[in-house]
Short mmCIF file of C-alpha atoms in Angstrom, two decimals:
data_model
loop_
_atom_site.label_atom_id
_atom_site.label_comp_id
_atom_site.label_asym_id
_atom_site.label_seq_id
_atom_site.Cartn_x
_atom_site.Cartn_y
_atom_site.Cartn_z
CA MET A 14 -142.50 98.01 10.66
CA THR A 15 -145.37 99.73 8.24
CA TRP A 16 -148.42 97.56 7.41
CA ALA A 17 -150.65 98.22 4.36
CA MET A 18 -153.96 99.63 4.94
CA ALA A 19 -155.44 97.51 2.30
CA PRO A 20 -159.18 96.22 2.53
CA THR A 21 -159.60 92.48 3.38
CA LEU A 22 -161.63 89.56 1.81
CA VAL A 23 -163.95 88.12 4.45
CA ARG A 24 -166.11 84.93 3.66
CA HIS A 25 -169.08 85.05 6.08
CA ARG A 26 -169.99 81.28 7.03
CA THR A 27 -172.80 79.57 8.90
CA ALA A 28 -171.39 77.37 11.45
CA CYS A 29 -173.16 74.10 12.32
CA ALA A 30 -172.77 75.30 15.93
CA ALA A 31 -171.93 78.55 17.28
CA MET A 32 -168.17 79.02 17.59
CA PRO A 33 -166.79 78.14 20.73
CA ARG A 34 -166.30 80.82 23.18
CA PRO A 35 -162.67 82.06 23.88
CA THR A 36 -161.52 80.26 27.09
CA LEU A 37 -160.96 82.71 29.92
CA SER A 38 -158.22 80.98 32.04
CA GLY A 39 -157.58 82.15 35.70
CA THR A 40 -159.72 83.52 38.31
CA SER A 41 -160.37 86.89 36.65
CA SER A 42 -160.78 88.14 33.04
CA LEU A 43 -157.30 88.94 32.43
CA ALA A 44 -155.53 85.64 32.05
CA THR A 45 -151.83 84.93 32.41
CA ASN A 46 -149.20 82.40 31.63
CA CYS A 47 -148.84 80.79 35.20
CA ALA A 48 -145.85 78.66 34.27
CA GLY A 49 -143.45 77.74 37.28
CA PRO A 50 -140.10 78.76 37.57
CA THR A 51 -137.30 77.46 35.23
CA GLY A 52 -133.51 77.33 35.06
CA GLU A 53 -130.56 75.23 36.04
CA ALA A 54 -129.78 76.96 39.36
CA ALA A 55 -132.01 76.67 42.37
CA GLY A 56 -131.88 80.33 42.73
CA GLN A 57 -132.84 81.14 39.13
CA GLY A 58 -136.33 82.61 38.91
CA PRO A 59 -138.79 82.75 36.17
CA THR A 60 -138.11 84.51 32.97
CA GLU A 61 -139.35 87.81 31.43
CA ALA A 62 -141.56 85.26 28.76
CA GLU A 63 -142.82 83.29 31.81
CA ASN A 64 -144.45 86.26 33.69
CA VAL A 65 -145.76 88.03 30.81
CA VAL A 66 -149.23 88.47 30.25
CA THR A 67 -150.47 86.24 27.20
CA SER A 68 -154.19 86.95 27.04
CA TRP A 69 -156.45 90.19 27.46
CA SER A 70 -159.80 89.38 28.27
CA GLY A 71 -162.57 92.37 28.31
CA VAL A 72 -164.67 94.26 25.82
CA TRP A 73 -164.11 95.96 22.71
CA TRP A 74 -165.61 98.44 20.61
CA ALA A 75 -164.84 100.21 16.94
CA ALA A 76 -163.56 103.48 16.93
CA ASP A 77 -166.43 104.85 14.91
CA HIS A 78 -169.17 102.70 16.90
CA PRO A 79 -167.79 103.50 20.95
CA GLY A 80 -171.44 102.64 22.04
CA ARG A 81 -171.43 99.01 20.83
CA ARG A 82 -169.42 96.83 23.31
CA VAL A 83 -168.50 93.52 22.24
CA PRO A 84 -167.04 90.76 24.95
CA GLY A 85 -163.88 88.90 23.52
CA THR A 86 -160.60 87.82 24.20
CA LEU A 87 -156.96 89.14 22.76
CA VAL A 88 -154.68 86.32 22.21
CA ARG A 89 -150.92 86.60 21.08
CA GLU A 90 -149.90 84.61 18.27
CA ASP A 91 -146.42 84.75 17.04
CA ARG A 92 -145.86 88.25 15.54
CA THR A 93 -149.60 89.09 15.50
CA TRP A 94 -152.41 89.31 17.47
CA ALA A 95 -155.57 87.66 17.44
CA LEU A 96 -159.04 88.74 18.89
CA ASN A 97 -161.92 86.77 18.87
CA LEU A 98 -165.09 88.18 19.69
CA VAL A 99 -168.66 87.04 20.41
CA GLY A 100 -170.88 89.60 18.54
CA THR A 101 -169.95 92.07 15.61
CA LEU A 102 -168.28 95.17 16.18
CA LEU A 103 -170.00 96.53 12.97
CA PRO A 104 -173.45 95.78 11.68
CA PHE A 105 -172.53 93.91 8.44
CA LYS A 106 -175.32 92.88 5.85
CA HIS A 107 -173.99 89.99 4.19
CA ASP A 108 -175.97 87.28 5.79
CA HIS A 109 -176.17 85.11 3.25
CA ASP A 110 -173.65 81.97 3.20
CA GLY A 111 -170.62 82.41 0.99
CA ALA A 112 -171.06 85.63 0.75
CA LEU A 113 -167.67 87.89 0.20
CA SER A 114 -167.40 91.25 1.77
CA LEU A 115 -164.56 93.78 1.40
CA VAL A 116 -163.68 95.11 4.79
CA SER A 117 -161.52 97.96 5.46
CA PRO A 118 -158.79 97.87 8.27
CA MET A 119 -159.84 99.96 11.52
CA THR A 120 -158.73 100.80 14.94
CA ILE A 121 -160.42 98.54 17.65
CA TYR A 122 -160.65 99.84 21.29
CA GLY A 123 -160.42 97.41 24.59
CA MET A 124 -161.10 97.55 28.32
CA CYS A 125 -159.65 94.69 29.99
CA LEU A 126 -159.69 95.07 33.78
CA GLY A 127 -160.05 98.77 33.65
CA THR A 128 -157.21 99.13 31.09
CA ARG A 129 -157.68 100.63 28.12
CA CYS A 130 -156.04 99.32 24.91
CA THR A 131 -155.67 99.84 21.15
CA LEU A 132 -155.32 97.43 18.43
CA ALA A 133 -154.47 99.25 15.02
CA PRO A 134 -154.48 97.76 12.15
CA ALA A 135 -157.08 95.52 12.99
CA TYR A 136 -158.00 93.29 9.62
CA LEU A 137 -161.16 91.01 9.99
CA SER A 138 -160.12 87.54 9.32
CA GLU A 139 -163.08 85.62 9.78
CA GLN A 140 -166.89 85.90 10.28
CA GLN A 141 -169.35 82.94 11.57
CA GLN A 142 -173.20 83.00 12.28
CA PRO A 143 -174.92 81.54 15.07
CA GLY A 144 -175.87 78.34 13.04
CA LYS A 145 -179.54 76.45 13.31
CA ARG A 146 -179.43 76.08 16.93
CA TYR A 147 -179.64 79.78 17.59
CA ASP A 148 -182.94 79.89 19.64
CA VAL A 149 -183.71 83.45 19.83
CA PRO A 150 -186.56 84.29 16.95
CA ARG A 151 -185.55 86.78 14.40
CA ASP A 152 -187.76 89.55 14.77
CA GLU A 153 -187.01 89.68 18.74
CA ARG A 154 -183.05 89.89 18.35
CA THR A 155 -181.21 92.96 19.56
CA THR A 156 -177.56 93.89 19.64
CA ASP A 157 -177.33 92.01 23.14
CA ASP A 158 -178.21 88.84 21.56
CA ASP A 159 -175.48 89.29 18.69
CA GLN A 160 -174.25 85.69 18.44
CA HIS A 161 -172.30 86.01 15.43
CA SER A 162 -168.43 85.47 16.04
CA GLN A 163 -165.52 87.13 14.56
CA VAL A 164 -161.99 86.97 14.30
CA TRP A 165 -159.81 90.32 14.04
CA THR A 166 -155.78 89.98 13.19
CA ALA A 167 -153.87 93.20 14.41
CA TYR A 168 -150.16 94.04 13.93
CA SER A 169 -149.78 96.33 16.69
CA PHE A 170 -151.18 96.40 20.36
CA LEU A 171 -151.04 99.43 22.60
CA GLU A 172 -151.67 98.68 26.44
CA GLY A 173 -152.48 101.62 28.39
CA ASP A 174 -155.27 103.83 26.64
CA ALA A 175 -157.39 103.79 23.80
CA LEU A 176 -155.50 105.90 21.10
CA PRO A 177 -156.40 107.19 17.47
CA SER A 178 -154.05 106.11 14.77
CA ASP A 179 -152.89 109.81 14.26
CA ALA A 180 -152.05 110.19 18.21
CA LEU A 181 -148.73 111.84 18.81
CA PHE A 182 -146.11 110.87 21.21
CA GLN A 183 -143.60 113.05 22.94
CA ALA A 184 -141.18 110.42 23.89
CA ALA A 185 -140.54 106.82 23.64
CA SER A 186 -137.88 104.04 25.42
CA PHE A 187 -136.87 100.90 24.04
CA GLU A 188 -134.54 98.26 23.40
CA LEU A 189 -132.64 96.60 20.91
CA THR A 190 -130.91 93.18 20.36
CA GLY A 191 -127.06 94.17 20.62
CA LEU A 192 -127.35 97.59 21.75
CA SER A 193 -124.64 96.98 24.71
CA ALA A 194 -122.36 95.75 22.34
CA TRP A 195 -122.57 98.83 20.08
CA TRP A 196 -122.35 101.31 22.98
CA PRO A 197 -119.98 99.29 25.42
CA LEU A 198 -119.82 102.19 27.75
CA SER A 199 -120.55 101.09 31.43
CA GLY A 200 -119.97 101.85 35.09
CA PHE A 201 -119.69 98.12 35.93
CA GLY A 202 -116.44 96.21 35.52
CA ARG A 203 -118.60 93.28 34.73
CA GLY A 204 -122.04 92.73 33.72
CA ARG A 205 -123.82 91.34 36.64
CA ILE A 206 -122.98 92.14 40.03
CA ASP A 207 -124.43 91.64 43.99
CA PRO A 208 -126.95 94.56 44.99
CA SER A 209 -125.04 94.92 47.90
CA GLU A 210 -122.05 95.88 45.75
CA VAL A 211 -123.89 99.01 43.91
CA LYS A 212 -123.16 101.41 46.61
CA GLY A 213 -121.49 104.28 44.90
CA TYR A 214 -122.35 103.23 41.37
CA GLU A 215 -121.75 105.93 38.63
CA PRO A 216 -123.67 105.21 35.10
CA PRO A 217 -121.77 106.17 32.24
CA GLU A 218 -122.09 109.55 30.71
CA PRO A 219 -125.21 109.10 27.95
CA THR A 220 -124.91 109.74 24.36
CA ILE A 221 -127.00 112.61 22.98
CA ALA A 222 -127.73 113.05 19.21
CA ASP A 223 -129.79 115.86 18.32
CA CYS A 224 -131.25 114.92 14.86
CA GLY A 225 -132.84 118.46 14.15
CA ASN A 226 -136.46 119.53 13.88
CA GLY A 227 -137.14 119.26 17.41
CA LEU A 228 -135.71 115.35 17.26
CA THR A 229 -133.37 113.74 20.11
CA ILE A 230 -132.21 110.59 20.56
CA THR A 231 -130.36 109.45 23.90
CA ILE A 232 -128.32 106.35 24.66
CA TRP A 233 -127.94 105.59 28.19
CA ALA A 234 -127.41 102.83 30.83
CA SER A 235 -129.45 102.06 33.77
CA LEU A 236 -129.51 99.37 36.53
CA ARG A 237 -132.01 96.87 36.71
CA GLU A 238 -132.32 94.67 39.77
CA THR A 239 -133.98 90.95 39.19
CA SER A 240 -135.28 88.81 42.10
CA GLY A 241 -135.55 85.26 41.98
CA TRP A 242 -136.41 82.10 44.32
CA ASN A 243 -134.41 81.57 47.64
CA ARG A 244 -134.17 85.25 48.00
CA TYR A 245 -131.92 85.58 45.23
CA HIS A 246 -131.02 88.98 44.13
CA SER A 247 -128.73 90.36 41.39
CA VAL A 248 -128.49 93.70 39.35
CA ALA A 249 -127.94 94.15 35.74
CA GLU A 250 -126.81 97.27 33.49
CA ARG A 251 -129.44 97.59 30.51
CA VAL A 252 -128.84 99.98 27.77
CA CYS A 253 -131.65 101.82 26.46
CA MET A 254 -132.51 104.59 23.84
CA GLU A 255 -135.11 107.34 24.54
CA VAL A 256 -136.69 109.57 21.55
CA VAL A 257 -138.12 112.94 22.62
CA SER A 258 -139.97 114.81 20.02
CA GLU A 259 -140.82 118.57 20.49
CA THR A 260 -143.55 118.46 18.24
CA GLY A 261 -144.57 114.48 18.63
CA LEU A 262 -144.52 111.56 16.23
CA THR A 263 -147.19 109.42 15.43
CA LEU A 264 -146.23 105.55 16.36
CA THR A 265 -146.02 104.88 12.30
CA GLN A 266 -143.58 108.05 12.54
CA LEU A 267 -141.35 106.47 15.11
CA GLN A 268 -141.11 103.10 13.70
CA GLU A 269 -140.17 104.27 10.02
CA ARG A 270 -138.08 107.31 10.82
CA VAL A 271 -136.18 105.98 14.20
CA ILE A 272 -136.90 102.60 15.30
CA THR A 273 -136.80 100.57 11.90
CA PRO A 274 -133.61 102.51 10.55
CA LEU A 275 -131.63 101.83 14.09
CA ARG A 276 -132.69 98.18 14.21
CA SER A 277 -131.41 97.93 10.73
CA LEU A 278 -128.07 99.56 11.26
CA LEU A 279 -127.60 97.16 14.25
CA ALA A 280 -128.40 94.30 12.17
CA ILE A 281 -126.10 95.27 9.39
CA ILE A 282 -123.18 95.77 11.83
CA SER A 283 -123.60 92.63 13.83
CA HIS A 284 -124.53 90.44 10.94
CA ARG A 285 -127.80 89.16 12.87
CA ARG A 286 -131.28 89.10 13.61
CA VAL A 287 -132.34 92.42 15.80
CA GLU A 288 -135.45 92.99 17.47
CA CYS A 289 -136.82 96.37 18.99
CA PHE A 290 -138.38 95.17 22.60
CA ASN A 291 -139.83 96.98 25.86
CA LEU A 292 -141.13 99.92 23.87
CA ARG A 293 -143.12 102.32 25.84
CA LEU A 294 -144.64 105.68 24.97
CA ARG A 295 -145.65 109.06 26.39
CA PRO A 296 -148.35 110.69 24.73
CA LEU A 297 -148.26 114.50 23.60
CA ASP A 298 -151.31 115.81 25.34
CA ASP A 299 -151.53 118.35 28.06
CA ASP A 300 -154.54 116.87 29.61
CA TYR A 301 -152.86 113.44 30.35
CA PRO A 302 -152.74 112.56 33.98
CA ASP A 303 -149.96 114.01 35.76
CA GLN A 304 -148.36 111.12 36.81
CA ALA A 305 -147.83 109.48 33.74
CA ARG A 306 -146.33 113.16 32.12
CA PHE A 307 -142.81 111.70 32.96
CA GLY A 308 -143.21 108.48 32.73
CA TYR A 309 -144.23 105.93 29.79
CA PRO A 310 -147.63 104.58 30.41
CA ILE A 311 -148.21 103.30 26.60
CA THR A 312 -146.71 99.95 26.34
CA VAL A 313 -146.65 98.69 22.75
CA ASP A 314 -147.06 94.69 22.03
CA PRO A 315 -146.28 94.02 25.69
CA GLY A 316 -144.59 90.37 25.85
CA MET A 317 -144.28 89.94 22.05
CA ILE A 318 -140.38 89.53 22.24
CA ASP A 319 -138.87 88.32 25.05
CA GLY A 320 -136.27 91.05 26.21
CA GLU A 321 -134.42 88.84 28.92
CA ALA A 322 -133.76 86.29 25.98
CA GLU A 323 -132.70 89.15 23.44
CA VAL A 324 -130.26 90.50 26.02
CA ALA A 325 -129.12 87.14 26.72
CA SER A 326 -128.21 86.20 23.53
CA ASP A 327 -125.31 88.87 23.05
CA ARG A 328 -122.21 86.93 22.39
CA PRO A 329 -119.47 88.15 24.83
CA GLY A 330 -116.30 88.71 22.87
CA VAL A 331 -117.88 89.23 19.66
CA ARG A 332 -117.89 92.96 18.58
CA PRO A 333 -119.89 94.74 15.62
CA THR A 334 -118.26 96.11 12.81
CA PHE A 335 -117.59 99.48 14.87
CA THR A 336 -118.89 100.62 18.20
CA ALA A 337 -119.39 104.09 20.34
CA ASP A 338 -115.54 103.71 21.08
CA ASP A 339 -114.61 103.87 17.21
CA THR A 340 -116.67 106.85 15.92
CA ASP A 341 -119.06 109.55 17.74
CA LEU A 342 -122.51 108.65 17.57
CA SER A 343 -123.88 111.92 18.58
CA SER A 344 -123.05 112.76 14.86
CA PHE A 345 -123.19 109.29 13.64
CA ILE A 346 -126.96 108.72 14.19
CA PRO A 347 -128.48 111.82 12.91
CA ALA A 348 -126.51 111.19 9.87
CA TRP A 349 -127.78 107.36 9.49
CA LEU A 350 -131.39 108.43 10.21
CA THR A 351 -131.06 111.14 7.29
CA LEU A 352 -129.47 108.74 4.82
CA ALA A 353 -132.50 105.96 5.88
CA GLU A 354 -134.92 108.44 4.63
CA VAL A 355 -134.12 108.29 0.79
CA ASN A 356 -132.47 104.83 0.92
CA SER A 357 -135.03 102.33 2.51
CA VAL A 358 -134.36 99.71 -0.34
CA PRO A 359 -130.79 99.60 0.18
CA ILE A 360 -131.11 99.25 3.69
CA SER A 361 -133.56 96.67 3.65
CA ALA A 362 -131.07 94.67 1.44
CA ALA A 363 -128.33 95.24 3.60
CA GLU A 364 -129.87 94.00 6.72
CA ALA A 365 -129.03 90.38 7.62
CA ARG A 366 -131.42 87.72 6.74
CA HIS A 367 -131.53 84.41 7.50
CA ALA A 368 -134.61 83.36 5.61
CA SER A 369 -134.78 80.85 2.94
CA GLY A 370 -135.74 81.99 -0.48
CA VAL A 371 -135.03 81.85 -4.02
CA LEU A 372 -131.61 82.58 -4.51
CA GLN A 373 -132.06 84.27 -8.03
CA THR A 374 -134.34 86.81 -6.79
CA GLY A 375 -132.14 87.78 -4.04
CA VAL A 376 -129.49 88.61 -6.77
CA VAL A 377 -132.01 90.79 -8.50
CA GLU A 378 -133.02 92.58 -5.01
CA VAL A 379 -129.70 93.18 -3.76
CA VAL A 380 -127.94 94.28 -7.05
CA ASN A 381 -131.24 96.52 -7.68
CA ALA A 382 -130.86 98.01 -4.43
CA ALA A 383 -126.89 98.99 -4.99
CA GLU A 384 -127.98 100.53 -8.27
CA THR A 385 -130.45 102.57 -5.99
CA LEU A 386 -127.91 103.58 -3.74
CA HIS A 387 -125.75 104.97 -6.04
CA ARG A 388 -128.59 106.98 -7.47
CA THR A 389 -128.98 108.52 -4.28
CA THR A 390 -125.41 109.17 -3.50
CA HIS A 391 -123.98 110.43 -6.75
CA SER A 392 -124.96 112.96 -9.31
CA GLU A 393 -125.89 111.58 -12.74
CA PRO A 394 -124.19 112.93 -15.30
CA SER A 395 -124.79 116.80 -16.50
CA ASP A 396 -124.70 116.09 -20.07
CA TYR A 397 -124.86 113.38 -22.88
CA PRO A 398 -122.41 114.19 -25.87
CA PHE A 399 -122.87 110.76 -27.24
CA ALA A 400 -126.80 110.89 -26.93
CA ASP A 401 -126.75 114.08 -28.38
CA LYS A 402 -124.98 112.91 -31.61
CA VAL A 403 -127.57 110.21 -32.22
CA LEU A 404 -130.41 112.66 -31.82
CA ASP A 405 -128.77 115.31 -34.10
CA ILE A 406 -128.23 112.37 -36.70
CA LEU A 407 -132.11 111.38 -36.27
CA LYS A 408 -133.12 114.90 -36.93
CA GLU A 409 -130.99 115.39 -40.02
CA SER A 410 -132.50 112.18 -41.39
CA GLU A 411 -136.17 113.37 -41.39
CA ARG A 412 -137.06 109.78 -40.97
CA THR A 413 -138.32 110.00 -37.61
CA ASN A 414 -140.92 112.03 -35.38
CA ARG A 415 -140.42 113.95 -32.38
CA ARG A 416 -141.75 110.90 -30.06
CA GLU A 417 -139.48 108.00 -31.85
CA ARG A 418 -136.39 110.40 -31.38
CA ASP A 419 -136.95 110.69 -27.89
CA THR A 420 -137.27 107.34 -27.42
CA VAL A 421 -133.96 106.84 -28.68
CA TYR A 422 -132.55 109.65 -27.21
CA SER A 423 -133.69 108.23 -23.56
CA ALA A 424 -132.44 104.60 -24.48
CA VAL A 425 -128.85 105.81 -25.53
CA LYS A 426 -128.60 108.32 -22.41
CA MET A 427 -128.85 104.81 -20.18
CA THR A 428 -126.08 103.05 -22.04
CA GLN A 429 -123.75 106.13 -21.21
CA LEU A 430 -123.75 105.17 -17.44
CA ARG A 431 -124.29 101.56 -17.40
CA LEU A 432 -125.29 99.28 -14.58
CA GLU A 433 -121.41 98.05 -14.42
CA THR A 434 -120.12 101.57 -14.21
CA ARG A 435 -122.45 102.51 -11.43
CA LEU A 436 -121.29 99.37 -9.29
CA LEU A 437 -117.60 100.27 -9.71
CA GLN A 438 -118.51 103.85 -8.60
CA LEU A 439 -120.11 102.35 -5.65
CA ALA A 440 -117.48 100.22 -4.36
CA GLY A 441 -115.03 102.98 -5.09
CA GLY A 442 -116.45 105.39 -2.41
CA LEU A 443 -114.76 103.09 -0.02
CA GLY A 444 -111.64 104.28 -0.83
CA GLU A 445 -108.89 103.28 -3.24
CA GLU A 446 -106.77 101.39 -0.53
CA PHE A 447 -109.71 99.67 0.56
CA CYS A 448 -110.81 98.45 -2.59
CA THR A 449 -107.72 97.29 -3.38
CA TRP A 450 -107.74 94.98 -0.16
CA PHE A 451 -111.09 93.94 -0.55
CA PHE A 452 -110.83 92.97 -4.14
CA PRO A 453 -107.64 91.09 -4.64
CA SER A 454 -108.12 90.64 -8.06
CA GLY A 455 -110.12 94.15 -8.76
CA ALA A 456 -113.46 95.20 -8.70
CA LYS A 457 -113.88 95.93 -12.18
CA ASP A 458 -114.62 91.83 -12.88
CA TRP A 459 -116.91 91.80 -9.97
CA ALA A 460 -119.06 94.70 -11.45
CA PHE A 461 -118.97 93.11 -15.03
CA VAL A 462 -120.53 89.99 -13.54
CA ALA A 463 -122.87 91.42 -11.04
CA SER A 464 -124.29 93.66 -13.60
CA ALA A 465 -124.43 90.75 -16.62
CA ILE A 466 -126.07 88.45 -14.26
CA ARG A 467 -128.73 91.15 -13.10
CA ASN A 468 -130.04 91.88 -16.33
CA ALA A 469 -129.97 88.12 -17.40
CA LEU A 470 -132.41 87.64 -14.59
CA SER A 471 -134.27 90.83 -14.76
CA HIS A 472 -134.96 90.87 -18.60
CA GLY A 473 -135.30 87.05 -18.84
CA TYR A 474 -133.41 87.00 -21.84
CA PRO A 475 -131.36 83.83 -22.95
CA THR A 476 -127.64 83.66 -22.75
CA LYS A 477 -124.86 81.50 -23.59
CA HIS A 478 -122.77 81.60 -20.48
CA ARG A 479 -125.68 80.38 -18.36
CA LEU A 480 -124.06 82.20 -15.07
CA GLU A 481 -128.05 83.08 -14.10
CA HIS A 482 -128.12 79.58 -13.19
CA ASP A 483 -124.51 78.84 -11.53
CA THR A 484 -125.21 78.68 -8.01
CA GLU A 485 -121.54 79.60 -7.06
CA ALA A 486 -121.60 82.94 -9.40
CA LEU A 487 -125.09 83.73 -7.72
CA VAL A 488 -123.73 83.34 -4.16
CA GLY A 489 -120.53 85.29 -4.89
CA VAL A 490 -122.85 88.14 -6.46
CA LEU A 491 -125.17 88.55 -3.48
CA ARG A 492 -122.71 88.54 -0.65
CA VAL A 493 -120.35 90.20 -2.20
CA THR A 494 -122.42 93.16 -3.43
CA GLN A 495 -124.57 92.81 0.01
CA ALA A 496 -121.18 93.85 1.88
CA VAL A 497 -120.47 96.78 -0.35
CA ILE A 498 -123.71 98.24 0.17
CA GLN A 499 -123.60 98.07 3.86
CA LEU A 500 -119.89 99.42 3.74
CA ARG A 501 -121.15 102.29 1.69
CA LEU A 502 -124.02 103.18 3.60
CA LEU A 503 -121.70 103.36 6.86
CA VAL A 504 -119.33 105.29 5.22
CA GLU A 505 -121.86 107.81 4.13
CA ALA A 506 -123.28 108.03 7.37
CA GLY A 507 -119.75 108.81 8.66
CA LEU A 508 -117.30 106.16 9.15
CA PRO A 509 -113.91 106.71 7.47
CA HIS A 510 -113.08 105.05 3.87
CA GLY A 511 -109.45 104.15 2.94
CA ASN A 512 -107.23 102.28 5.25
CA ALA A 513 -109.13 103.47 8.48
CA LEU A 514 -112.39 101.50 6.91
CA LYS A 515 -109.91 98.57 6.32
CA ALA A 516 -108.75 98.69 9.79
CA LEU A 517 -112.40 98.21 11.29
CA VAL A 518 -113.24 95.49 8.57
CA GLU A 519 -110.36 93.44 9.46
CA GLN A 520 -111.74 92.89 12.71
CA ASP A 521 -114.84 91.62 11.53
CA PRO A 522 -115.03 88.08 10.79
CA THR A 523 -118.04 88.05 8.50
CA PHE A 524 -116.67 90.68 6.21
CA ALA A 525 -113.17 89.10 6.78
CA ALA A 526 -114.88 85.97 5.08
CA VAL A 527 -116.59 87.50 2.28
CA ARG A 528 -113.43 89.07 1.10
CA HIS A 529 -111.88 85.61 1.27
CA GLN A 530 -114.47 84.13 -0.88
CA THR A 531 -113.26 81.46 -3.12
CA VAL A 532 -117.20 80.60 -4.34
CA ALA A 533 -116.83 83.33 -7.18
CA ASP A 534 -113.66 83.43 -9.17
CA TRP A 535 -114.65 87.01 -10.62
CA PRO A 536 -111.42 86.89 -13.55
CA ALA A 537 -112.77 83.66 -14.84
CA LEU A 538 -116.34 84.44 -14.76
CA ALA A 539 -115.60 87.33 -16.39
CA ALA A 540 -113.92 85.63 -19.31
CA THR A 541 -116.97 83.08 -19.53
CA ILE A 542 -119.22 86.15 -20.30
CA ARG A 543 -116.97 87.79 -22.59
#
């Protein structure tokens, strides 16, 4: 995920008393979650979430002021990190009550029990003065007496080193929800076995995708032993992904170019929320310690996602739209990443979402995304004969100036490739046989209704048919258009079209439900509009 580096407005307050110090639990400054073992079976040990560190206490400093060290505690809060400091990282001058200051986000470094870490980007969300009970005379105060308090919010936490935002990484390892279902190759006959049975285990052959420009992605399986109470042990096979870049990638580049597109892909074909977890990095630095050159010394957002819960959430017997058995992933993955570079909006609209929102807004977004996908996958017309004819008539009349003629010419050009036509061509790329099967009443009426409703919602003009307020029509447009985007993206990346695509989609219960939808009767809705 990419976070906009926008300045934040922070209100400075004078507290009646100093803000309470962060609670430092445990016997050391590195507090952990010490919850006891849970589980139905007596032999079941603690989960990954119960073993993970939930807060980091130590000293922190700004990248631009390395000598100004401030004590504080970093706490994980849902999908963000809250850094509570006793002191100020930067010398702010707005001391009067109620002042607002514009503070740009920055990189914060920390040292917790000898472990360096990085917060980036970090936004100042609150600052308080020490209050009236502060007993050090103003003229005697030093930076060591700083009793201000600050709260910083960060969206990325790197444990293992203090690294600038432009630091390059030569390799990364991570897991994705549902990855084992998409890559169902295994060296086991069943998912979990006793450690005594692993003798002679041979892992499946990895899938290696050369993505060009020195970027290689590998999918592979490895054994992971888990231990619990009462001397209970088991071995599970986990599927991971590794990214290697010869020239190195920043964390932002890794997320935008590789992780986010792949996470969206799995969300599209599994129709569910997909998380990236256990992300570890290897810096591109010849001076890095020898013992870390072949490992992954940097952990990103440790404990943010419960990896064991994500792996356990895989539903046995429920296969995604396609798997590694259906297509060559070594060629599909590079094509998908290339496609994602110019189709971030369609891919975002295609990704399965479960959050509630305004239905009309969702319809506008998904139909706009379909129009964007058409523009990136189809060539625009090379000539506009009707627009040229109109332009010639305007020139002969001599009643308009050049600017007015250009305005009319541009408007007429847009009518030659209407939204309805773009939607039809987009669906047509799935193959004639597939469209005949997927749209029993024909795709033309769907395209006409979807374009009419989108135009009414986007431009706000009143209509006689009022279908832009019809819930069933809106749901039908949203789900069917989203399915067309999803399937067209997959076909563009390498899935077959026509009858071969039909054979894959027939096995997908979600796409089958969209095909058999009855909430929107396209011929009847089209007749209402006409």
